[in-house]
PDB file of C-alpha atoms in Angstrom:
ATOM      1  CA  MET H   1     172.892-108.975 231.074  1.00  0.00           C
ATOM      2  CA  PRO H   2     171.374-105.480 231.234  1.00  0.00           C
ATOM      3  CA  GLU H   3     173.819-102.941 229.835  1.00  0.00           C
ATOM      4  CA  MET H   4     173.832 -99.177 229.893  1.00  0.00           C
ATOM      5  CA  PRO H   5     170.982 -98.631 227.368  1.00  0.00           C
ATOM      6  CA  GLU H   6     168.646-100.938 229.340  1.00  0.00           C
ATOM      7  CA  VAL H   7     169.699 -99.404 232.653  1.00  0.00           C
ATOM      8  CA  GLU H   8     169.139 -95.906 231.241  1.00  0.00           C
ATOM      9  CA  SER H   9     165.677 -96.982 230.080  1.00  0.00           C
ATOM     10  CA  LEU H  10     164.950 -98.409 233.534  1.00  0.00           C
ATOM     11  CA  VAL H  11     166.095 -95.114 235.077  1.00  0.00           C
ATOM     12  CA  ARG H  12     163.613 -93.168 232.951  1.00  0.00           C
ATOM     13  CA  PHE H  13     160.858 -95.711 233.602  1.00  0.00           C
ATOM     14  CA  LEU H  14     161.382 -95.627 237.372  1.00  0.00           C
ATOM     15  CA  ASP H  15     161.942 -91.887 237.663  1.00  0.00           C
ATOM     16  CA  GLU H  16     158.504 -91.303 236.177  1.00  0.00           C
ATOM     17  CA  ARG H  17     156.886 -93.690 238.680  1.00  0.00           C
ATOM     18  CA  LEU H  18     158.939 -93.180 241.848  1.00  0.00           C
ATOM     19  CA  ARG H  19     159.645 -89.461 241.955  1.00  0.00           C
ATOM     20  CA  GLU H  20     157.783 -87.680 244.777  1.00  0.00           C
ATOM     21  CA  HIS H  21     156.454 -90.976 246.148  1.00  0.00           C
ATOM     22  CA  ALA H  22     157.533 -92.146 249.577  1.00  0.00           C
ATOM     23  CA  ILE H  23     159.043 -95.577 250.119  1.00  0.00           C
ATOM     24  CA  ALA H  24     156.682 -97.391 252.451  1.00  0.00           C
ATOM     25  CA  ARG H  25     158.686-100.551 252.938  1.00  0.00           C
ATOM     26  CA  VAL H  26     161.682-102.459 251.602  1.00  0.00           C
ATOM     27  CA  GLU H  27     161.767-106.259 252.007  1.00  0.00           C
ATOM     28  CA  LEU H  28     164.859-108.387 251.492  1.00  0.00           C
ATOM     29  CA  ALA H  29     164.545-111.983 250.319  1.00  0.00           C
ATOM     30  CA  ALA H  30     168.115-112.743 249.216  1.00  0.00           C
ATOM     31  CA  PHE H  31     170.355-111.768 252.109  1.00  0.00           C
ATOM     32  CA  SER H  32     173.543-112.371 250.108  1.00  0.00           C
ATOM     33  CA  ALA H  33     172.536-109.630 247.656  1.00  0.00           C
ATOM     34  CA  LEU H  34     172.759-106.841 250.245  1.00  0.00           C
ATOM     35  CA  LYS H  35     176.374-105.672 250.427  1.00  0.00           C
ATOM     36  CA  THR H  36     176.004-102.964 253.088  1.00  0.00           C
ATOM     37  CA  TYR H  37     174.617-102.819 256.639  1.00  0.00           C
ATOM     38  CA  ASP H  38     174.858 -99.131 257.543  1.00  0.00           C
ATOM     39  CA  PRO H  39     172.500 -97.435 256.854  1.00  0.00           C
ATOM     40  CA  PRO H  40     170.057-100.369 257.148  1.00  0.00           C
ATOM     41  CA  LEU H  41     167.294-100.978 254.610  1.00  0.00           C
ATOM     42  CA  THR H  42     164.826 -99.555 257.101  1.00  0.00           C
ATOM     43  CA  ALA H  43     166.512 -96.151 256.737  1.00  0.00           C
ATOM     44  CA  LEU H  44     164.646 -95.844 253.427  1.00  0.00           C
ATOM     45  CA  HIS H  45     161.216 -96.243 255.015  1.00  0.00           C
ATOM     46  CA  GLY H  46     159.142 -93.072 254.835  1.00  0.00           C
ATOM     47  CA  LEU H  47     161.604 -91.181 252.642  1.00  0.00           C
ATOM     48  CA  GLU H  48     160.455 -89.485 249.438  1.00  0.00           C
ATOM     49  CA  VAL H  49     162.201 -90.410 246.189  1.00  0.00           C
ATOM     50  CA  GLU H  50     163.801 -87.286 244.741  1.00  0.00           C
ATOM     51  CA  LYS H  51     165.348 -88.741 241.598  1.00  0.00           C
ATOM     52  CA  VAL H  52     166.532 -91.888 239.860  1.00  0.00           C
ATOM     53  CA  SER H  53     169.859 -91.939 238.023  1.00  0.00           C
ATOM     54  CA  ARG H  54     172.613 -94.314 236.990  1.00  0.00           C
ATOM     55  CA  HIS H  55     176.374 -94.738 237.216  1.00  0.00           C
ATOM     56  CA  GLY H  56     177.435 -96.969 234.325  1.00  0.00           C
ATOM     57  CA  LYS H  57     175.293-100.095 234.848  1.00  0.00           C
ATOM     58  CA  PHE H  58     174.461 -99.232 238.485  1.00  0.00           C
ATOM     59  CA  LEU H  59     170.970 -97.871 239.131  1.00  0.00           C
ATOM     60  CA  ASP H  60     170.635 -95.260 241.898  1.00  0.00           C
ATOM     61  CA  ILE H  61     167.384 -94.331 243.674  1.00  0.00           C
ATOM     62  CA  ASP H  62     167.934 -91.199 245.768  1.00  0.00           C
ATOM     63  CA  ALA H  63     165.447 -90.917 248.642  1.00  0.00           C
ATOM     64  CA  GLN H  64     166.241 -87.657 250.440  1.00  0.00           C
ATOM     65  CA  GLY H  65     169.955 -88.377 250.513  1.00  0.00           C
ATOM     66  CA  VAL H  66     169.728 -92.105 251.266  1.00  0.00           C
ATOM     67  CA  HIS H  67     170.535 -94.043 248.111  1.00  0.00           C
ATOM     68  CA  LEU H  68     169.297 -97.482 247.137  1.00  0.00           C
ATOM     69  CA  VAL H  69     171.874 -98.600 244.575  1.00  0.00           C
ATOM     70  CA  PHE H  70     171.814-101.887 242.727  1.00  0.00           C
ATOM     71  CA  HIS H  71     173.632-103.703 239.931  1.00  0.00           C
ATOM     72  CA  LEU H  72     171.573-106.317 238.099  1.00  0.00           C
ATOM     73  CA  ALA H  73     174.642-108.328 236.996  1.00  0.00           C
ATOM     74  CA  ARG H  74     174.146-111.127 234.485  1.00  0.00           C
ATOM     75  CA  ALA H  75     170.806-112.596 235.514  1.00  0.00           C
ATOM     76  CA  GLY H  76     169.107-109.878 237.546  1.00  0.00           C
ATOM     77  CA  TRP H  77     166.020-107.972 236.478  1.00  0.00           C
ATOM     78  CA  LEU H  78     163.420-105.505 237.708  1.00  0.00           C
ATOM     79  CA  ARG H  79     159.697-106.275 237.634  1.00  0.00           C
ATOM     80  CA  TRP H  80     157.326-103.358 238.117  1.00  0.00           C
ATOM     81  CA  ARG H  81     153.880-103.883 239.645  1.00  0.00           C
ATOM     82  CA  ASP H  82     151.118-101.275 239.734  1.00  0.00           C
ATOM     83  CA  GLU H  83     149.769-103.041 242.812  1.00  0.00           C
ATOM     84  CA  LEU H  84     151.860-105.241 245.066  1.00  0.00           C
ATOM     85  CA  GLY H  85     150.209-108.042 246.968  1.00  0.00           C
ATOM     86  CA  GLU H  86     150.202-108.104 250.754  1.00  0.00           C
ATOM     87  CA  LYS H  87     151.800-111.536 251.029  1.00  0.00           C
ATOM     88  CA  PRO H  88     155.262-111.135 252.591  1.00  0.00           C
ATOM     89  CA  LEU H  89     158.379-112.361 250.823  1.00  0.00           C
ATOM     90  CA  ARG H  90     159.844-115.712 251.780  1.00  0.00           C
ATOM     91  CA  PRO H  91     163.633-115.394 252.145  1.00  0.00           C
ATOM     92  CA  GLY H  92     165.650-117.892 250.151  1.00  0.00           C
ATOM     93  CA  LYS H  93     162.727-119.029 247.991  1.00  0.00           C
ATOM     94  CA  GLY H  94     162.952-118.722 244.217  1.00  0.00           C
ATOM     95  CA  PRO H  95     164.438-115.836 242.236  1.00  0.00           C
ATOM     96  CA  MET H  96     163.127-113.033 244.444  1.00  0.00           C
ATOM     97  CA  ALA H  97     165.801-110.757 245.932  1.00  0.00           C
ATOM     98  CA  LEU H  98     164.195-107.459 247.012  1.00  0.00           C
ATOM     99  CA  ARG H  99     160.823-105.726 247.027  1.00  0.00           C
ATOM    100  CA  VAL H 100     160.297-101.962 247.205  1.00  0.00           C
ATOM    101  CA  ARG H 101     156.777-100.818 248.089  1.00  0.00           C
ATOM    102  CA  LEU H 102     155.665 -97.209 247.606  1.00  0.00           C
ATOM    103  CA  ASP H 103     153.061 -95.234 249.511  1.00  0.00           C
ATOM    104  CA  ASP H 104     150.372 -96.075 246.909  1.00  0.00           C
ATOM    105  CA  ASP H 105     151.107 -99.842 247.049  1.00  0.00           C
ATOM    106  CA  SER H 106     152.826 -99.836 243.669  1.00  0.00           C
ATOM    107  CA  GLY H 107     156.458-100.846 243.499  1.00  0.00           C
ATOM    108  CA  PHE H 108     158.982-103.252 242.075  1.00  0.00           C
ATOM    109  CA  ASP H 109     160.726-106.537 242.687  1.00  0.00           C
ATOM    110  CA  LEU H 110     164.356-107.306 241.986  1.00  0.00           C
ATOM    111  CA  THR H 111     164.835-110.895 240.851  1.00  0.00           C
ATOM    112  CA  GLU H 112     167.785-113.045 239.852  1.00  0.00           C
ATOM    113  CA  ALA H 113     167.544-116.178 237.744  1.00  0.00           C
ATOM    114  CA  GLY H 114     169.949-119.122 237.868  1.00  0.00           C
ATOM    115  CA  THR H 115     172.324-120.240 240.584  1.00  0.00           C
ATOM    116  CA  GLN H 116     175.014-117.556 240.326  1.00  0.00           C
ATOM    117  CA  ARG H 117     174.177-114.930 242.929  1.00  0.00           C
ATOM    118  CA  LYS H 118     175.813-111.755 241.606  1.00  0.00           C
ATOM    119  CA  LEU H 119     172.986-109.241 241.984  1.00  0.00           C
ATOM    120  CA  ALA H 120     174.349-106.534 244.288  1.00  0.00           C
ATOM    121  CA  ILE H 121     172.328-104.111 246.431  1.00  0.00           C
ATOM    122  CA  TYR H 122     173.687-101.207 248.480  1.00  0.00           C
ATOM    123  CA  VAL H 123     172.174 -98.642 250.849  1.00  0.00           C
ATOM    124  CA  THR H 124     174.443 -95.646 251.232  1.00  0.00           C
ATOM    125  CA  THR H 125     174.538 -91.892 251.697  1.00  0.00           C
ATOM    126  CA  ASP H 126     177.354 -91.646 249.139  1.00  0.00           C
ATOM    127  CA  PRO H 127     177.150 -93.671 245.881  1.00  0.00           C
ATOM    128  CA  GLN H 128     180.887 -93.133 245.365  1.00  0.00           C
ATOM    129  CA  SER H 129     181.473 -95.383 248.369  1.00  0.00           C
ATOM    130  CA  VAL H 130     180.233 -98.332 246.289  1.00  0.00           C
ATOM    131  CA  PRO H 131     183.433-100.007 245.011  1.00  0.00           C
ATOM    132  CA  GLY H 132     182.118-100.657 241.517  1.00  0.00           C
ATOM    133  CA  ILE H 133     181.018 -97.044 241.087  1.00  0.00           C
ATOM    134  CA  ALA H 134     184.198 -95.513 242.471  1.00  0.00           C
ATOM    135  CA  SER H 135     186.296 -97.339 239.861  1.00  0.00           C
ATOM    136  CA  LEU H 136     184.126 -96.601 236.815  1.00  0.00           C
ATOM    137  CA  GLY H 137     185.638 -95.124 233.675  1.00  0.00           C
ATOM    138  CA  PRO H 138     183.990 -92.208 231.846  1.00  0.00           C
ATOM    139  CA  ASP H 139     180.419 -92.432 230.585  1.00  0.00           C
ATOM    140  CA  PRO H 140     180.514 -92.719 226.766  1.00  0.00           C
ATOM    141  CA  LEU H 141     177.347 -90.657 226.322  1.00  0.00           C
ATOM    142  CA  ALA H 142     178.604 -87.740 228.390  1.00  0.00           C
ATOM    143  CA  ASP H 143     179.256 -84.517 226.481  1.00  0.00           C
ATOM    144  CA  ASP H 144     182.882 -84.490 227.604  1.00  0.00           C
ATOM    145  CA  PHE H 145     183.529 -87.981 226.206  1.00  0.00           C
ATOM    146  CA  THR H 146     185.243 -86.978 222.953  1.00  0.00           C
ATOM    147  CA  VAL H 147     187.280 -88.744 220.305  1.00  0.00           C
ATOM    148  CA  ASP H 148     190.373 -87.477 222.125  1.00  0.00           C
ATOM    149  CA  THR H 149     189.111 -89.090 225.336  1.00  0.00           C
ATOM    150  CA  LEU H 150     188.731 -92.381 223.492  1.00  0.00           C
ATOM    151  CA  ALA H 151     192.158 -92.081 221.883  1.00  0.00           C
ATOM    152  CA  ALA H 152     193.783 -91.638 225.297  1.00  0.00           C
ATOM    153  CA  LEU H 153     191.924 -94.631 226.735  1.00  0.00           C
ATOM    154  CA  LEU H 154     192.938 -96.839 223.808  1.00  0.00           C
ATOM    155  CA  SER H 155     196.543 -95.738 224.098  1.00  0.00           C
ATOM    156  CA  ASP H 156     196.590 -96.531 227.822  1.00  0.00           C
ATOM    157  CA  ALA H 157     195.130 -99.977 227.104  1.00  0.00           C
ATOM    158  CA  GLY H 158     198.200-100.919 225.081  1.00  0.00           C
ATOM    159  CA  ARG H 159     197.879-104.146 223.100  1.00  0.00           C
ATOM    160  CA  SER H 160     194.779-105.338 224.944  1.00  0.00           C
ATOM    161  CA  GLN H 161     192.117-106.605 222.554  1.00  0.00           C
ATOM    162  CA  LEU H 162     189.403-104.110 221.609  1.00  0.00           C
ATOM    163  CA  LYS H 163     186.570-106.359 222.744  1.00  0.00           C
ATOM    164  CA  GLY H 164     187.971-106.605 226.260  1.00  0.00           C
ATOM    165  CA  VAL H 165     188.751-102.895 226.443  1.00  0.00           C
ATOM    166  CA  LEU H 166     185.193-101.908 225.503  1.00  0.00           C
ATOM    167  CA  LYS H 167     183.794-104.266 228.167  1.00  0.00           C
ATOM    168  CA  ASP H 168     186.139-103.098 230.924  1.00  0.00           C
ATOM    169  CA  GLN H 169     184.066-100.884 233.237  1.00  0.00           C
ATOM    170  CA  LYS H 170     187.223 -99.260 234.579  1.00  0.00           C
ATOM    171  CA  VAL H 171     187.992 -98.013 231.063  1.00  0.00           C
ATOM    172  CA  ILE H 172     184.519 -97.079 229.762  1.00  0.00           C
ATOM    173  CA  ALA H 173     181.361 -97.310 231.883  1.00  0.00           C
ATOM    174  CA  GLY H 174     178.282 -99.157 230.729  1.00  0.00           C
ATOM    175  CA  ILE H 175     179.247-101.230 227.673  1.00  0.00           C
ATOM    176  CA  GLY H 176     178.988-104.995 228.040  1.00  0.00           C
ATOM    177  CA  ASN H 177     179.209-108.117 225.910  1.00  0.00           C
ATOM    178  CA  ALA H 178     176.260-107.417 223.616  1.00  0.00           C
ATOM    179  CA  TYR H 179     176.835-103.782 222.719  1.00  0.00           C
ATOM    180  CA  SER H 180     180.586-104.249 222.311  1.00  0.00           C
ATOM    181  CA  ASP H 181     179.768-106.790 219.573  1.00  0.00           C
ATOM    182  CA  GLU H 182     177.372-104.343 217.937  1.00  0.00           C
ATOM    183  CA  ILE H 183     179.762-101.396 218.176  1.00  0.00           C
ATOM    184  CA  LEU H 184     182.677-103.316 216.669  1.00  0.00           C
ATOM    185  CA  HIS H 185     180.474-104.570 213.831  1.00  0.00           C
ATOM    186  CA  VAL H 186     179.334-101.050 212.947  1.00  0.00           C
ATOM    187  CA  ALA H 187     182.917 -99.754 213.187  1.00  0.00           C
ATOM    188  CA  LYS H 188     184.121-102.691 211.024  1.00  0.00           C
ATOM    189  CA  LEU H 189     186.835-103.631 213.501  1.00  0.00           C
ATOM    190  CA  SER H 190     188.096-107.022 214.649  1.00  0.00           C
ATOM    191  CA  PRO H 191     187.320-107.744 218.303  1.00  0.00           C
ATOM    192  CA  PHE H 192     190.894-109.047 218.674  1.00  0.00           C
ATOM    193  CA  LYS H 193     192.569-105.935 217.255  1.00  0.00           C
ATOM    194  CA  PRO H 194     195.044-104.348 219.729  1.00  0.00           C
ATOM    195  CA  ALA H 195     193.574-101.176 221.220  1.00  0.00           C
ATOM    196  CA  ASN H 196     196.662 -99.046 220.576  1.00  0.00           C
ATOM    197  CA  SER H 197     196.986-100.077 216.917  1.00  0.00           C
ATOM    198  CA  LEU H 198     194.012 -98.158 215.514  1.00  0.00           C
ATOM    199  CA  THR H 199     194.533 -95.538 212.852  1.00  0.00           C
ATOM    200  CA  ASP H 200     192.939 -92.105 213.174  1.00  0.00           C
ATOM    201  CA  VAL H 201     190.192 -93.212 210.770  1.00  0.00           C
ATOM    202  CA  GLU H 202     189.524 -96.383 212.775  1.00  0.00           C
ATOM    203  CA  ARG H 203     189.404 -94.473 216.070  1.00  0.00           C
ATOM    204  CA  SER H 204     186.919 -92.017 214.592  1.00  0.00           C
ATOM    205  CA  ALA H 205     184.766 -94.869 213.302  1.00  0.00           C
ATOM    206  CA  LEU H 206     184.841 -96.540 216.721  1.00  0.00           C
ATOM    207  CA  PHE H 207     183.946 -93.284 218.476  1.00  0.00           C
ATOM    208  CA  VAL H 208     180.947 -92.679 216.206  1.00  0.00           C
ATOM    209  CA  ALA H 209     179.809 -96.299 216.600  1.00  0.00           C
ATOM    210  CA  ILE H 210     179.951 -96.071 220.402  1.00  0.00           C
ATOM    211  CA  LYS H 211     177.927 -92.870 220.523  1.00  0.00           C
ATOM    212  CA  ASP H 212     175.406 -93.890 217.855  1.00  0.00           C
ATOM    213  CA  GLU H 213     174.769 -97.485 218.911  1.00  0.00           C
ATOM    214  CA  LEU H 214     174.167 -96.620 222.557  1.00  0.00           C
ATOM    215  CA  ALA H 215     171.982 -93.624 221.717  1.00  0.00           C
ATOM    216  CA  LEU H 216     169.937 -95.627 219.206  1.00  0.00           C
ATOM    217  CA  ALA H 217     169.444 -98.465 221.692  1.00  0.00           C
ATOM    218  CA  ILE H 218     168.110 -95.993 224.264  1.00  0.00           C
ATOM    219  CA  LYS H 219     165.823 -94.409 221.669  1.00  0.00           C
ATOM    220  CA  ARG H 220     164.409 -97.805 220.651  1.00  0.00           C
ATOM    221  CA  SER H 221     163.515 -98.459 224.296  1.00  0.00           C
ATOM    222  CA  GLU H 222     161.929 -95.060 224.871  1.00  0.00           C
ATOM    223  CA  GLY H 223     158.511 -95.375 226.463  1.00  0.00           C
ATOM    224  CA  LEU H 224     158.683 -99.154 226.886  1.00  0.00           C
ATOM    225  CA  ALA H 225     157.656-100.851 230.107  1.00  0.00           C
ATOM    226  CA  ALA H 226     160.396-102.585 232.064  1.00  0.00           C
ATOM    227  CA  LYS H 227     159.006-105.993 231.072  1.00  0.00           C
ATOM    228  CA  ASP H 228     159.521-105.227 227.365  1.00  0.00           C
ATOM    229  CA  LEU H 229     163.141-104.052 227.483  1.00  0.00           C
ATOM    230  CA  LYS H 230     164.767-107.478 227.145  1.00  0.00           C
ATOM    231  CA  ALA H 231     162.843-108.311 223.980  1.00  0.00           C
ATOM    232  CA  GLU H 232     163.644-104.904 222.490  1.00  0.00           C
ATOM    233  CA  LYS H 233     167.347-105.365 223.186  1.00  0.00           C
ATOM    234  CA  LYS H 234     167.401-108.764 221.496  1.00  0.00           C
ATOM    235  CA  SER H 235     165.428-107.600 218.456  1.00  0.00           C
ATOM    236  CA  GLY H 236     167.795-104.679 217.863  1.00  0.00           C
ATOM    237  CA  MET H 237     170.968-106.792 217.648  1.00  0.00           C
ATOM    238  CA  ARG H 238     172.661-107.212 214.244  1.00  0.00           C
ATOM    239  CA  VAL H 239     175.380-109.685 215.224  1.00  0.00           C
ATOM    240  CA  HIS H 240     175.230-110.407 218.954  1.00  0.00           C
ATOM    241  CA  GLY H 241     173.396-113.658 219.645  1.00  0.00           C
ATOM    242  CA  ARG H 242     172.968-114.289 215.916  1.00  0.00           C
ATOM    243  CA  ALA H 243     175.722-116.799 215.145  1.00  0.00           C
ATOM    244  CA  GLY H 244     174.930-118.760 211.981  1.00  0.00           C
ATOM    245  CA  GLN H 245     172.539-116.132 210.672  1.00  0.00           C
ATOM    246  CA  THR H 246     173.124-113.818 207.725  1.00  0.00           C
ATOM    247  CA  CYS H 247     174.808-110.436 208.193  1.00  0.00           C
ATOM    248  CA  GLU H 248     172.325-107.834 207.001  1.00  0.00           C
ATOM    249  CA  VAL H 249     175.156-105.603 205.804  1.00  0.00           C
ATOM    250  CA  CYS H 250     177.178-107.955 203.568  1.00  0.00           C
ATOM    251  CA  GLY H 251     175.351-111.296 203.481  1.00  0.00           C
ATOM    252  CA  ASP H 252     178.138-113.329 205.099  1.00  0.00           C
ATOM    253  CA  THR H 253     177.379-115.790 207.916  1.00  0.00           C
ATOM    254  CA  ILE H 254     177.831-114.380 211.410  1.00  0.00           C
ATOM    255  CA  ALA H 255     180.566-116.266 213.293  1.00  0.00           C
ATOM    256  CA  GLU H 256     181.186-116.874 216.971  1.00  0.00           C
ATOM    257  CA  VAL H 257     184.060-117.226 219.427  1.00  0.00           C
ATOM    258  CA  SER H 258     183.220-119.072 222.645  1.00  0.00           C
ATOM    259  CA  PHE H 259     184.899-118.589 226.003  1.00  0.00           C
ATOM    260  CA  ALA H 260     184.423-120.373 229.329  1.00  0.00           C
ATOM    261  CA  ASP H 261     181.412-118.325 230.438  1.00  0.00           C
ATOM    262  CA  SER H 262     180.492-116.166 227.456  1.00  0.00           C
ATOM    263  CA  SER H 263     180.692-115.827 223.697  1.00  0.00           C
ATOM    264  CA  MET H 264     181.022-113.084 221.134  1.00  0.00           C
ATOM    265  CA  GLN H 265     179.709-112.785 217.596  1.00  0.00           C
ATOM    266  CA  TYR H 266     181.122-110.939 214.586  1.00  0.00           C
ATOM    267  CA  CYS H 267     180.956-110.813 210.801  1.00  0.00           C
ATOM    268  CA  PRO H 268     184.105-112.090 209.054  1.00  0.00           C
ATOM    269  CA  THR H 269     183.537-110.009 205.915  1.00  0.00           C
ATOM    270  CA  CYS H 270     182.696-106.766 207.730  1.00  0.00           C
ATOM    271  CA  GLN H 271     185.279-107.048 210.502  1.00  0.00           C
ATOM    272  CA  THR H 272     188.153-109.470 209.862  1.00  0.00           C
ATOM    273  CA  GLY H 273     188.893-109.363 206.144  1.00  0.00           C
ATOM    274  CA  GLY H 274     186.879-112.531 205.514  1.00  0.00           C
ATOM    275  CA  LYS H 275     188.930-114.633 207.958  1.00  0.00           C
ATOM    276  CA  LYS H 276     187.385-116.536 210.852  1.00  0.00           C
ATOM    277  CA  LEU H 277     188.913-115.960 214.264  1.00  0.00           C
ATOM    278  CA  ALA H 278     190.265-118.962 216.137  1.00  0.00           C
ATOM    279  CA  ASP H 279     187.790-120.064 218.770  1.00  0.00           C
ATOM    280  CA  ARG H 280     190.058-119.458 221.743  1.00  0.00           C
ATOM    281  CA  ARG H 281     190.983-116.441 223.847  1.00  0.00           C
ATOM    282  CA  MET H 282     194.655-116.368 222.874  1.00  0.00           C
ATOM    283  CA  SER H 283     194.003-116.178 219.136  1.00  0.00           C
ATOM    284  CA  ARG H 284     196.683-114.235 217.296  1.00  0.00           C
ATOM    285  CA  LEU H 285     195.100-114.646 213.882  1.00  0.00           C
ATOM    286  CA  LEU H 286     194.663-110.933 213.337  1.00  0.00           C
ATOM    287  CA  LYS H 287     196.412-107.794 214.484  1.00  0.00           C
TER     288      LYS H 287
END
């Protein structure tokens, strides 16, 4: 799943290529992906792209006040093409969801792999009207996101587990399954630790890990083409997706907890005092 660092990299990639170009045509292949009907997709035709930005994991293309907003969800991705073919899209066929063609015949496709159709596309004059954007928590890379901001969020979360709090977009925008694993590993905190139980030292360590890990992930992706971002994300992970491998910090074996539709990875020595977490959501092994 693309998380904030990948979305930020896509924003920079697209802004360089879309800004000051007009949108010639937008074609929809997956009708279930479009969540709005007014304005229609055709409202984008002929409009010049003024900027590309993001809201958490939502990407926002602003074309003279009409916004094409999309969330790639778990299996969505963006494929850039310097020259798009003339063959029209075939609705309902394969992974294709949307095609955006610019005035120079370059453009991009939005695709979604698998059978779960969660890619979401919106056309709106106000991005805050998109439900997922309106409910977002603060952006962790914003200047006004301070250690005090984090402390208040953790306090409000009560005894909710840290892993879930970091992933909750209504609490903090942009962090997902992968980077929450990485952040907790760097901060040396158990993913099951209650959010309101952190000491001042632990909160400071978590704050620094959030800021540093996200910023470093964006820096690693700087200048990469959209097609290379997935590989860069995977190569930069220390614990996420590396169950059974050796922790590069302490040499212990990276462990895993599996859930119904996801999993998380952690280092027992670095994060849980050498103990392995029970492989179920309701584990109370550690406080």
